[in-house]
mmCIF file of C-alpha atoms and ligand atoms in Angstrom:
data_model
loop_
_atom_site.group_PDB
_atom_site.id
_atom_site.type_symbol
_atom_site.label_atom_id
_atom_site.label_comp_id
_atom_site.label_asym_id
_atom_site.label_seq_id
_atom_site.Cartn_x
_atom_site.Cartn_y
_atom_site.Cartn_z
ATOM 1 C CA MET A 583 74.817 -277.557 78.258
ATOM 2 C CA THR A 584 76.145 -280.384 76.409
ATOM 3 C CA ASP A 585 74.919 -283.019 73.918
ATOM 4 C CA SER A 586 75.640 -285.787 76.319
ATOM 5 C CA ASN A 587 73.041 -284.338 78.692
ATOM 6 C CA PRO A 588 69.821 -284.021 76.806
ATOM 7 C CA ILE A 589 67.969 -283.324 79.957
ATOM 8 C CA ASP A 590 69.885 -280.313 80.674
ATOM 9 C CA ALA A 591 69.519 -279.185 76.984
ATOM 10 C CA LEU A 592 65.624 -279.551 77.356
ATOM 11 C CA ARG A 593 65.408 -277.657 80.468
ATOM 12 C CA ALA A 594 67.522 -274.830 78.845
ATOM 13 C CA LEU A 595 65.129 -274.846 75.843
ATOM 14 C CA GLU A 596 62.156 -274.691 78.303
ATOM 15 C CA ALA A 597 63.587 -271.462 79.965
ATOM 16 C CA GLU A 598 64.338 -270.052 76.444
ATOM 17 C CA ALA A 599 60.755 -270.879 75.191
ATOM 18 C CA LEU A 600 59.141 -269.397 78.280
ATOM 19 C CA ASP A 601 61.145 -266.165 77.956
ATOM 20 C CA ALA A 602 60.086 -265.818 74.349
ATOM 21 C CA ILE A 603 56.525 -266.466 75.033
ATOM 22 C CA SER A 604 56.143 -264.063 78.043
ATOM 23 C CA GLY A 605 58.031 -261.533 76.169
ATOM 24 C CA ALA A 606 55.874 -261.894 72.990
ATOM 25 C CA PRO A 607 54.193 -258.352 72.502
ATOM 26 C CA ASP A 608 51.535 -259.571 70.161
ATOM 27 C CA GLU A 609 49.788 -262.581 68.547
ATOM 28 C CA ASP A 610 52.241 -262.604 65.650
ATOM 29 C CA ALA A 611 55.389 -262.812 67.981
ATOM 30 C CA LEU A 612 53.560 -265.533 69.961
ATOM 31 C CA GLU A 613 53.039 -267.405 66.895
ATOM 32 C CA ASP A 614 56.660 -267.120 65.907
ATOM 33 C CA ALA A 615 57.693 -268.537 69.308
ATOM 34 C CA ARG A 616 55.244 -271.484 68.820
ATOM 35 C CA VAL A 617 56.681 -272.232 65.534
ATOM 36 C CA ALA A 618 60.301 -271.786 66.800
ATOM 37 C CA PHE A 619 59.827 -274.397 69.589
ATOM 38 C CA LEU A 620 56.759 -276.762 68.908
ATOM 39 C CA GLY A 621 56.456 -276.232 64.982
ATOM 40 C CA ARG A 622 56.085 -279.575 63.335
ATOM 41 C CA SER A 623 59.114 -279.259 60.972
ATOM 42 C CA GLU A 624 61.367 -276.708 62.739
ATOM 43 C CA GLY A 625 60.392 -276.594 66.249
ATOM 44 C CA ARG A 626 63.392 -277.168 68.613
ATOM 45 C CA ILE A 627 61.345 -279.153 71.259
ATOM 46 C CA SER A 628 59.601 -281.226 68.450
ATOM 47 C CA ALA A 629 63.115 -282.013 67.202
ATOM 48 C CA VAL A 630 64.023 -283.511 70.511
ATOM 49 C CA LEU A 631 61.126 -285.675 70.541
ATOM 50 C CA ARG A 632 61.788 -286.791 67.084
ATOM 51 C CA GLY A 633 65.213 -287.685 67.814
ATOM 52 C CA LEU A 634 64.364 -289.943 70.857
ATOM 53 C CA GLY A 635 64.673 -293.017 68.607
ATOM 54 C CA GLN A 636 68.459 -292.342 68.347
ATOM 55 C CA LEU A 637 68.989 -292.333 72.051
ATOM 56 C CA SER A 638 70.066 -295.533 73.785
ATOM 57 C CA ALA A 639 67.483 -297.471 75.404
ATOM 58 C CA ASP A 640 68.670 -296.486 78.826
ATOM 59 C CA GLU A 641 68.412 -292.627 78.169
ATOM 60 C CA ARG A 642 65.125 -292.920 76.073
ATOM 61 C CA PRO A 643 62.259 -293.024 78.904
ATOM 62 C CA ALA A 644 63.807 -290.338 81.082
ATOM 63 C CA VAL A 645 64.620 -287.934 78.164
ATOM 64 C CA GLY A 646 61.201 -288.775 76.591
ATOM 65 C CA GLN A 647 59.337 -288.188 79.736
ATOM 66 C CA GLU A 648 61.256 -284.682 80.203
ATOM 67 C CA ALA A 649 60.551 -283.777 76.471
ATOM 68 C CA ASN A 650 56.944 -284.381 77.086
ATOM 69 C CA ARG A 651 56.930 -282.416 80.196
ATOM 70 C CA VAL A 652 58.562 -279.556 78.538
ATOM 71 C CA LYS A 653 56.150 -279.593 75.572
ATOM 72 C CA ALA A 654 53.213 -279.561 77.907
ATOM 73 C CA VAL A 655 54.589 -276.644 79.905
ATOM 74 C CA VAL A 656 55.322 -274.635 76.779
ATOM 75 C CA THR A 657 52.012 -275.429 75.322
ATOM 76 C CA ALA A 658 50.302 -274.221 78.441
ATOM 77 C CA ALA A 659 52.369 -271.010 78.465
ATOM 78 C CA LEU A 660 51.363 -270.334 74.863
ATOM 79 C CA GLU A 661 47.642 -270.696 75.706
ATOM 80 C CA THR A 662 48.044 -268.486 78.865
ATOM 81 C CA ARG A 663 49.837 -265.689 76.963
ATOM 82 C CA SER A 664 47.412 -265.944 74.020
ATOM 83 C CA ALA A 665 44.414 -265.584 76.346
ATOM 84 C CA ALA A 666 46.204 -262.499 77.968
ATOM 85 C CA LEU A 667 46.570 -261.003 74.346
ATOM 86 C CA GLY A 668 42.990 -261.401 73.920
ATOM 87 C CA ARG A 669 42.566 -264.079 71.506
ATOM 88 C CA PRO A 670 42.208 -267.927 71.825
ATOM 89 C CA ALA A 671 45.191 -270.025 70.726
ATOM 90 C CA GLY A 672 45.070 -271.468 67.298
ATOM 91 C CA ALA A 673 46.662 -270.786 63.981
ATOM 92 C CA SER A 674 44.348 -267.862 63.012
ATOM 93 C CA GLY A 675 42.985 -267.019 66.394
ATOM 94 C CA LEU A 676 39.547 -267.208 65.123
ATOM 95 C CA ASP A 677 36.814 -269.835 65.923
ATOM 96 C CA LEU A 678 34.772 -270.100 62.910
ATOM 97 C CA THR A 679 32.396 -272.468 64.593
ATOM 98 C CA LEU A 680 30.919 -269.941 66.884
ATOM 99 C CA PRO A 681 27.377 -268.900 66.013
ATOM 100 C CA SER A 682 27.225 -265.309 64.869
ATOM 101 C CA ARG A 683 25.520 -262.777 66.955
ATOM 102 C CA LYS A 684 22.008 -261.599 65.538
ATOM 103 C CA PRO A 685 21.963 -257.978 65.268
ATOM 104 C CA TRP A 686 19.064 -256.338 67.036
ATOM 105 C CA LYS A 687 16.488 -254.854 64.677
ATOM 106 C CA GLY A 688 14.843 -251.828 65.843
ATOM 107 C CA GLY A 689 11.279 -251.021 65.110
ATOM 108 C CA LEU A 690 8.509 -248.646 65.963
ATOM 109 C CA HIS A 691 6.327 -249.448 68.946
ATOM 110 C CA PRO A 692 2.860 -250.746 67.761
ATOM 111 C CA ILE A 693 1.228 -247.634 69.312
ATOM 112 C CA THR A 694 3.517 -245.279 67.507
ATOM 113 C CA GLN A 695 2.750 -247.297 64.380
ATOM 114 C CA ALA A 696 -1.128 -246.826 64.862
ATOM 115 C CA VAL A 697 -0.588 -243.063 65.463
ATOM 116 C CA ASP A 698 1.411 -242.595 62.447
ATOM 117 C CA GLU A 699 -0.911 -244.432 60.200
ATOM 118 C CA ILE A 700 -3.869 -242.460 61.572
ATOM 119 C CA TRP A 701 -2.137 -239.242 61.301
ATOM 120 C CA HIS A 702 -0.848 -239.943 57.776
ATOM 121 C CA ILE A 703 -4.405 -240.613 56.708
ATOM 122 C CA PHE A 704 -5.657 -237.167 58.022
ATOM 123 C CA ARG A 705 -2.596 -235.518 56.598
ATOM 124 C CA ASP A 706 -3.612 -236.759 53.125
ATOM 125 C CA LEU A 707 -7.007 -235.295 53.739
ATOM 126 C CA GLY A 708 -5.602 -231.861 54.312
ATOM 127 C CA PHE A 709 -4.877 -231.696 58.167
ATOM 128 C CA SER A 710 -1.772 -230.534 59.726
ATOM 129 C CA ARG A 711 -0.307 -231.617 63.002
ATOM 130 C CA ALA A 712 -0.527 -229.709 66.210
ATOM 131 C CA ARG A 713 0.765 -230.170 69.796
ATOM 132 C CA GLY A 714 0.272 -228.832 73.347
ATOM 133 C CA PRO A 715 1.816 -229.294 76.673
ATOM 134 C CA GLU A 716 1.134 -232.437 78.775
ATOM 135 C CA ALA A 717 1.062 -230.275 82.055
ATOM 136 C CA ASP A 718 -1.724 -227.731 81.421
ATOM 137 C CA THR A 719 -4.084 -225.584 83.471
ATOM 138 C CA GLU A 720 -7.700 -226.244 84.523
ATOM 139 C CA TRP A 721 -8.728 -223.461 82.055
ATOM 140 C CA TYR A 722 -7.233 -225.220 79.021
ATOM 141 C CA ASN A 723 -8.257 -228.861 80.201
ATOM 142 C CA PHE A 724 -11.815 -228.030 81.478
ATOM 143 C CA GLU A 725 -13.060 -224.431 81.388
ATOM 144 C CA ALA A 726 -12.174 -223.302 77.934
ATOM 145 C CA LEU A 727 -13.901 -226.664 76.826
ATOM 146 C CA ASN A 728 -17.213 -225.632 78.475
ATOM 147 C CA THR A 729 -16.577 -227.969 81.261
ATOM 148 C CA PRO A 730 -17.150 -226.496 84.749
ATOM 149 C CA LEU A 731 -14.831 -227.359 87.465
ATOM 150 C CA ASP A 732 -17.700 -228.993 89.433
ATOM 151 C CA HIS A 733 -18.218 -231.281 86.331
ATOM 152 C CA PRO A 734 -17.376 -234.914 87.411
ATOM 153 C CA ALA A 735 -14.504 -235.036 84.920
ATOM 154 C CA ALA A 736 -12.772 -232.301 86.668
ATOM 155 C CA ASP A 737 -12.950 -234.324 89.918
ATOM 156 C CA GLU A 738 -9.466 -234.922 91.453
ATOM 157 C CA GLN A 739 -10.493 -238.636 91.621
ATOM 158 C CA ASP A 740 -9.967 -238.639 87.821
ATOM 159 C CA THR A 741 -7.362 -236.087 87.136
ATOM 160 C CA LEU A 742 -3.830 -235.925 88.341
ATOM 161 C CA TYR A 743 -3.150 -232.452 89.726
ATOM 162 C CA LEU A 744 0.416 -231.103 90.033
ATOM 163 C CA VAL A 745 0.031 -227.881 91.828
ATOM 164 C CA ASP A 746 -3.024 -225.497 92.393
ATOM 165 C CA SER A 747 -4.857 -225.429 89.113
ATOM 166 C CA VAL A 748 -2.079 -227.104 87.141
ATOM 167 C CA LEU A 749 -2.675 -230.793 86.122
ATOM 168 C CA LEU A 750 -1.361 -233.656 83.848
ATOM 169 C CA ARG A 751 -3.887 -233.103 80.854
ATOM 170 C CA SER A 752 -6.635 -235.842 81.056
ATOM 171 C CA HIS A 753 -7.397 -235.599 77.289
ATOM 172 C CA THR A 754 -5.881 -234.008 74.123
ATOM 173 C CA SER A 755 -8.769 -231.550 73.793
ATOM 174 C CA PRO A 756 -6.761 -228.793 75.475
ATOM 175 C CA VAL A 757 -4.788 -228.570 72.223
ATOM 176 C CA GLN A 758 -8.073 -227.403 70.560
ATOM 177 C CA MET A 759 -8.119 -224.082 72.492
ATOM 178 C CA ARG A 760 -4.300 -223.674 72.228
ATOM 179 C CA THR A 761 -4.414 -223.899 68.488
ATOM 180 C CA MET A 762 -7.468 -221.589 67.970
ATOM 181 C CA GLU A 763 -5.785 -218.904 70.187
ATOM 182 C CA ARG A 764 -2.767 -218.961 67.867
ATOM 183 C CA HIS A 765 -4.440 -219.268 64.448
ATOM 184 C CA GLU A 766 -7.423 -217.967 62.485
ATOM 185 C CA PRO A 767 -9.728 -220.342 60.814
ATOM 186 C CA PRO A 768 -9.614 -222.424 58.689
ATOM 187 C CA ILE A 769 -8.286 -224.823 61.067
ATOM 188 C CA ARG A 770 -7.729 -228.607 60.326
ATOM 189 C CA ILE A 771 -5.604 -230.253 62.865
ATOM 190 C CA ILE A 772 -4.551 -233.599 64.327
ATOM 191 C CA ALA A 773 -2.930 -233.624 67.822
ATOM 192 C CA PRO A 774 -1.546 -236.936 69.061
ATOM 193 C CA GLY A 775 -0.251 -237.006 72.434
ATOM 194 C CA TRP A 776 0.008 -238.475 75.876
ATOM 195 C CA VAL A 777 -2.765 -237.845 78.457
ATOM 196 C CA TYR A 778 -3.066 -238.950 82.167
ATOM 197 C CA ARG A 779 -5.833 -240.260 84.303
ATOM 198 C CA ARG A 780 -6.064 -241.552 87.939
ATOM 199 C CA ASP A 781 -6.939 -245.080 86.603
ATOM 200 C CA THR A 782 -5.944 -248.394 87.953
ATOM 201 C CA TYR A 783 -3.502 -250.201 85.658
ATOM 202 C CA ASP A 784 -5.365 -253.226 84.128
ATOM 203 C CA ALA A 785 -6.072 -254.997 80.840
ATOM 204 C CA THR A 786 -8.233 -252.201 79.580
ATOM 205 C CA HIS A 787 -6.781 -248.988 81.358
ATOM 206 C CA THR A 788 -3.320 -247.519 81.634
ATOM 207 C CA PRO A 789 -2.905 -244.275 83.768
ATOM 208 C CA ALA A 790 -0.851 -242.798 80.808
ATOM 209 C CA PHE A 791 -2.163 -243.445 77.347
ATOM 210 C CA MET A 792 -2.166 -241.868 74.098
ATOM 211 C CA GLN A 793 -4.917 -239.977 72.387
ATOM 212 C CA ILE A 794 -5.430 -238.299 69.170
ATOM 213 C CA GLU A 795 -7.383 -235.079 68.849
ATOM 214 C CA GLY A 796 -8.878 -233.895 65.672
ATOM 215 C CA LEU A 797 -10.313 -230.275 65.127
ATOM 216 C CA VAL A 798 -11.895 -228.573 62.128
ATOM 217 C CA ILE A 799 -13.088 -225.000 62.268
ATOM 218 C CA ASP A 800 -14.229 -223.002 59.267
ATOM 219 C CA GLU A 801 -17.172 -221.216 57.698
ATOM 220 C CA GLY A 802 -19.907 -223.427 56.495
ATOM 221 C CA VAL A 803 -18.827 -226.645 58.042
ATOM 222 C CA THR A 804 -21.591 -228.976 58.588
ATOM 223 C CA PHE A 805 -22.552 -232.358 60.187
ATOM 224 C CA VAL A 806 -22.040 -233.727 56.739
ATOM 225 C CA ASP A 807 -18.512 -232.818 56.559
ATOM 226 C CA PHE A 808 -18.041 -234.361 60.028
ATOM 227 C CA LYS A 809 -19.642 -237.632 59.233
ATOM 228 C CA ALA A 810 -18.212 -237.913 55.520
ATOM 229 C CA THR A 811 -14.628 -237.140 56.802
ATOM 230 C CA LEU A 812 -14.692 -239.759 59.414
ATOM 231 C CA ALA A 813 -16.305 -242.429 57.125
ATOM 232 C CA GLU A 814 -13.515 -241.741 54.576
ATOM 233 C CA PHE A 815 -10.935 -242.038 57.403
ATOM 234 C CA ALA A 816 -12.457 -245.446 58.378
ATOM 235 C CA ARG A 817 -12.362 -246.849 54.991
ATOM 236 C CA ARG A 818 -8.789 -245.740 54.408
ATOM 237 C CA TYR A 819 -7.543 -247.306 57.766
ATOM 238 C CA TRP A 820 -9.731 -250.511 57.965
ATOM 239 C CA GLY A 821 -10.511 -250.950 54.137
ATOM 240 C CA PRO A 822 -13.097 -249.988 51.538
ATOM 241 C CA ASP A 823 -15.954 -252.038 52.891
ATOM 242 C CA THR A 824 -15.932 -250.359 56.413
ATOM 243 C CA VAL A 825 -18.858 -248.311 57.595
ATOM 244 C CA ILE A 826 -19.529 -246.107 60.527
ATOM 245 C CA ARG A 827 -22.293 -245.403 62.730
ATOM 246 C CA LEU A 828 -22.816 -242.622 65.172
ATOM 247 C CA ARG A 829 -24.599 -243.064 68.479
ATOM 248 C CA PRO A 830 -25.799 -240.078 70.462
ATOM 249 C CA SER A 831 -23.645 -239.070 73.402
ATOM 250 C CA PHE A 832 -22.668 -236.205 75.618
ATOM 251 C CA PHE A 833 -19.530 -234.088 75.884
ATOM 252 C CA PRO A 834 -19.314 -230.659 77.316
ATOM 253 C CA PHE A 835 -17.499 -229.306 74.341
ATOM 254 C CA THR A 836 -19.655 -230.702 71.569
ATOM 255 C CA GLU A 837 -23.366 -230.274 70.590
ATOM 256 C CA PRO A 838 -24.622 -232.535 69.214
ATOM 257 C CA SER A 839 -22.088 -235.273 70.538
ATOM 258 C CA ALA A 840 -21.569 -238.857 69.267
ATOM 259 C CA GLU A 841 -19.655 -242.086 69.881
ATOM 260 C CA VAL A 842 -18.290 -243.308 66.650
ATOM 261 C CA ASP A 843 -18.244 -246.989 65.953
ATOM 262 C CA VAL A 844 -16.797 -248.841 62.969
ATOM 263 C CA LYS A 845 -17.803 -252.278 61.369
ATOM 264 C CA ARG A 846 -15.457 -254.054 58.971
ATOM 265 C CA VAL A 847 -16.049 -256.782 56.509
ATOM 266 C CA ILE A 848 -13.366 -259.425 56.641
ATOM 267 C CA THR A 849 -12.641 -261.652 53.751
ATOM 268 C CA ARG A 850 -11.499 -265.016 54.855
ATOM 269 C CA PRO A 851 -8.739 -267.092 53.013
ATOM 270 C CA ASP A 852 -11.461 -269.264 51.543
ATOM 271 C CA GLY A 853 -13.003 -266.113 50.034
ATOM 272 C CA THR A 854 -16.134 -266.022 52.463
ATOM 273 C CA ARG A 855 -16.967 -262.531 53.914
ATOM 274 C CA GLU A 856 -17.663 -261.888 57.409
ATOM 275 C CA GLU A 857 -18.775 -258.546 59.185
ATOM 276 C CA THR A 858 -17.113 -257.696 62.427
ATOM 277 C CA ASP A 859 -19.020 -256.439 65.408
ATOM 278 C CA TRP A 860 -19.319 -252.767 65.936
ATOM 279 C CA LEU A 861 -16.267 -251.381 67.426
ATOM 280 C CA GLU A 862 -16.216 -248.055 69.195
ATOM 281 C CA ILE A 863 -13.324 -245.907 68.019
ATOM 282 C CA MET A 864 -13.829 -242.386 69.296
ATOM 283 C CA GLY A 865 -15.877 -239.536 71.020
ATOM 284 C CA ALA A 866 -16.856 -236.763 68.584
ATOM 285 C CA GLY A 867 -19.238 -233.936 67.653
ATOM 286 C CA MET A 868 -19.981 -230.553 66.355
ATOM 287 C CA VAL A 869 -17.931 -228.097 68.290
ATOM 288 C CA ASP A 870 -20.250 -226.363 70.863
ATOM 289 C CA PRO A 871 -20.592 -222.560 70.080
ATOM 290 C CA ALA A 872 -19.408 -221.661 73.613
ATOM 291 C CA VAL A 873 -15.945 -223.232 72.824
ATOM 292 C CA ILE A 874 -15.819 -221.277 69.526
ATOM 293 C CA GLU A 875 -16.644 -218.145 71.518
ATOM 294 C CA ASN A 876 -14.157 -218.918 74.022
ATOM 295 C CA ALA A 877 -11.573 -218.982 71.275
ATOM 296 C CA GLY A 878 -12.505 -215.423 70.426
ATOM 297 C CA TYR A 879 -14.180 -216.442 67.095
ATOM 298 C CA ASP A 880 -17.566 -215.430 65.992
ATOM 299 C CA SER A 881 -19.777 -218.625 66.507
ATOM 300 C CA GLU A 882 -22.397 -217.269 63.974
ATOM 301 C CA ARG A 883 -19.630 -217.361 61.334
ATOM 302 C CA TYR A 884 -17.705 -220.271 62.262
ATOM 303 C CA THR A 885 -18.618 -223.992 62.909
ATOM 304 C CA GLY A 886 -16.769 -227.056 63.360
ATOM 305 C CA TRP A 887 -16.330 -230.586 64.427
ATOM 306 C CA ALA A 888 -13.861 -232.521 66.646
ATOM 307 C CA PHE A 889 -13.052 -235.956 67.881
ATOM 308 C CA GLY A 890 -10.808 -237.685 70.362
ATOM 309 C CA MET A 891 -9.652 -241.197 69.723
ATOM 310 C CA GLY A 892 -7.478 -243.882 71.586
ATOM 311 C CA PRO A 893 -4.832 -245.384 69.202
ATOM 312 C CA ALA A 894 -3.659 -247.886 71.786
ATOM 313 C CA ARG A 895 -7.267 -249.570 71.592
ATOM 314 C CA ILE A 896 -7.265 -249.376 67.891
ATOM 315 C CA ALA A 897 -3.667 -251.041 67.738
ATOM 316 C CA LEU A 898 -4.982 -253.719 70.326
ATOM 317 C CA LEU A 899 -8.044 -254.660 68.150
ATOM 318 C CA LYS A 900 -5.816 -254.520 64.873
ATOM 319 C CA HIS A 901 -3.251 -257.084 66.291
ATOM 320 C CA GLY A 902 -5.726 -259.253 68.322
ATOM 321 C CA VAL A 903 -3.945 -258.300 71.475
ATOM 322 C CA ASP A 904 -6.232 -258.820 74.704
ATOM 323 C CA ASP A 905 -4.234 -256.848 77.349
ATOM 324 C CA LEU A 906 -3.270 -253.271 77.016
ATOM 325 C CA ARG A 907 -0.417 -253.772 79.663
ATOM 326 C CA THR A 908 1.622 -255.902 77.057
ATOM 327 C CA PHE A 909 2.262 -252.569 75.159
ATOM 328 C CA PHE A 910 3.990 -251.235 78.065
ATOM 329 C CA GLU A 911 5.860 -254.013 79.683
ATOM 330 C CA ASN A 912 8.511 -253.747 77.077
ATOM 331 C CA ASP A 913 9.227 -257.271 76.442
ATOM 332 C CA VAL A 914 11.099 -257.384 73.210
ATOM 333 C CA ARG A 915 9.744 -260.885 72.542
ATOM 334 C CA PHE A 916 6.326 -259.411 72.332
ATOM 335 C CA LEU A 917 7.209 -255.902 70.782
ATOM 336 C CA GLY A 918 9.670 -257.540 68.229
ATOM 337 C CA GLN A 919 6.542 -259.237 66.515
ATOM 338 C CA PHE A 920 5.260 -255.743 65.290
ATOM 339 C CA ALA A 921 8.697 -254.292 64.314
ATOM 340 C CA ARG A 922 8.916 -252.833 60.904
HETATM 341 N N1 LIG B 416 -11.839 -235.597 75.195
HETATM 342 C C1 LIG B 416 -12.671 -236.686 75.176
HETATM 343 C C2 LIG B 416 -12.201 -237.714 76.247
HETATM 344 O O1 LIG B 416 -11.154 -237.830 76.445
HETATM 345 C C3 LIG B 416 -12.863 -237.276 73.792
HETATM 346 C C4 LIG B 416 -13.466 -236.377 72.774
HETATM 347 C C5 LIG B 416 -14.821 -236.383 72.605
HETATM 348 C C6 LIG B 416 -12.760 -235.570 72.076
HETATM 349 C C7 LIG B 416 -15.508 -235.551 71.644
HETATM 350 C C8 LIG B 416 -13.449 -234.638 71.149
HETATM 351 C C9 LIG B 416 -14.793 -234.665 71.098
HETATM 352 O O2 LIG B 416 -12.667 -233.630 70.543
HETATM 353 O O3 LIG B 416 -15.369 -233.776 70.106
HETATM 354 O O4 LIG B 416 -12.855 -238.755 76.568
#
């Protein structure tokens, strides 16, 4: 390598640069190599390019071409090595123009939110929370609740049986008996949980759905306690102007039985007030003495009331959603709207 042969000198520089680049153990070493060969003031290849003007007119084109080729090869090698080291080429290795990643924000499912709000209202009214198994026996799901197995509700058409007399509970009412067996009155419980029915999956039915059971058993509990407590619940959940109405109904485990409806008064942004339609929220009633006796309690001494409601339906009406299935499709664009 002599000064009289700048092309040879450039090729030697190229080899040296490529060695330094491929041997660079990290970004810092790579950056040192870049500065040593291509740095604006001290780079050895840059110096050759700067010195082109001092060459003779004969030499200049060939040396210039070779210098540019070496510069391109070394630049490409720097980029390749940098990518291999895991960061883009550039002084800091950071691309500050990239949009940031939005962190995912977790949130409770709208049905879970409804269950929690409802449970918290009853908790404030003195209820505690109870639970029972989702796979239960015919006894707890039907017979203990005064429902003979030839009752239409016990039909295999409606209920998902597992083996023999074991089934997926079709309502949360079995928690009534399971609680009464383990505790003496007074009993005031709320039991939210999944229940299962052989339903087609459509806008208003899902084969698995949430229910919330309520049960009160004590001495001297009357229909007045029943109606007043539910009216108070409705006011706390939907607002102070909410009223309830009871419609006669039938359930094997209550006597008398009722469907409970609520009507809300909505205040529009312009201040005008409007009543909603009656909205059915639960089945309920005074606990049948036969159920109280099945629990081993004296039905002359103890009375009570109970209800079962569907929080998914309540959440659906609250949010103006028209298809239950959207709650279960787990599309984050839909569910994210309710996150809090
Ligand atoms: N278990 C009933 C159902 O799933 C709902 C129900 C009605 C529960 C009346 C009760 C009750 O506790 O008293 O349809």
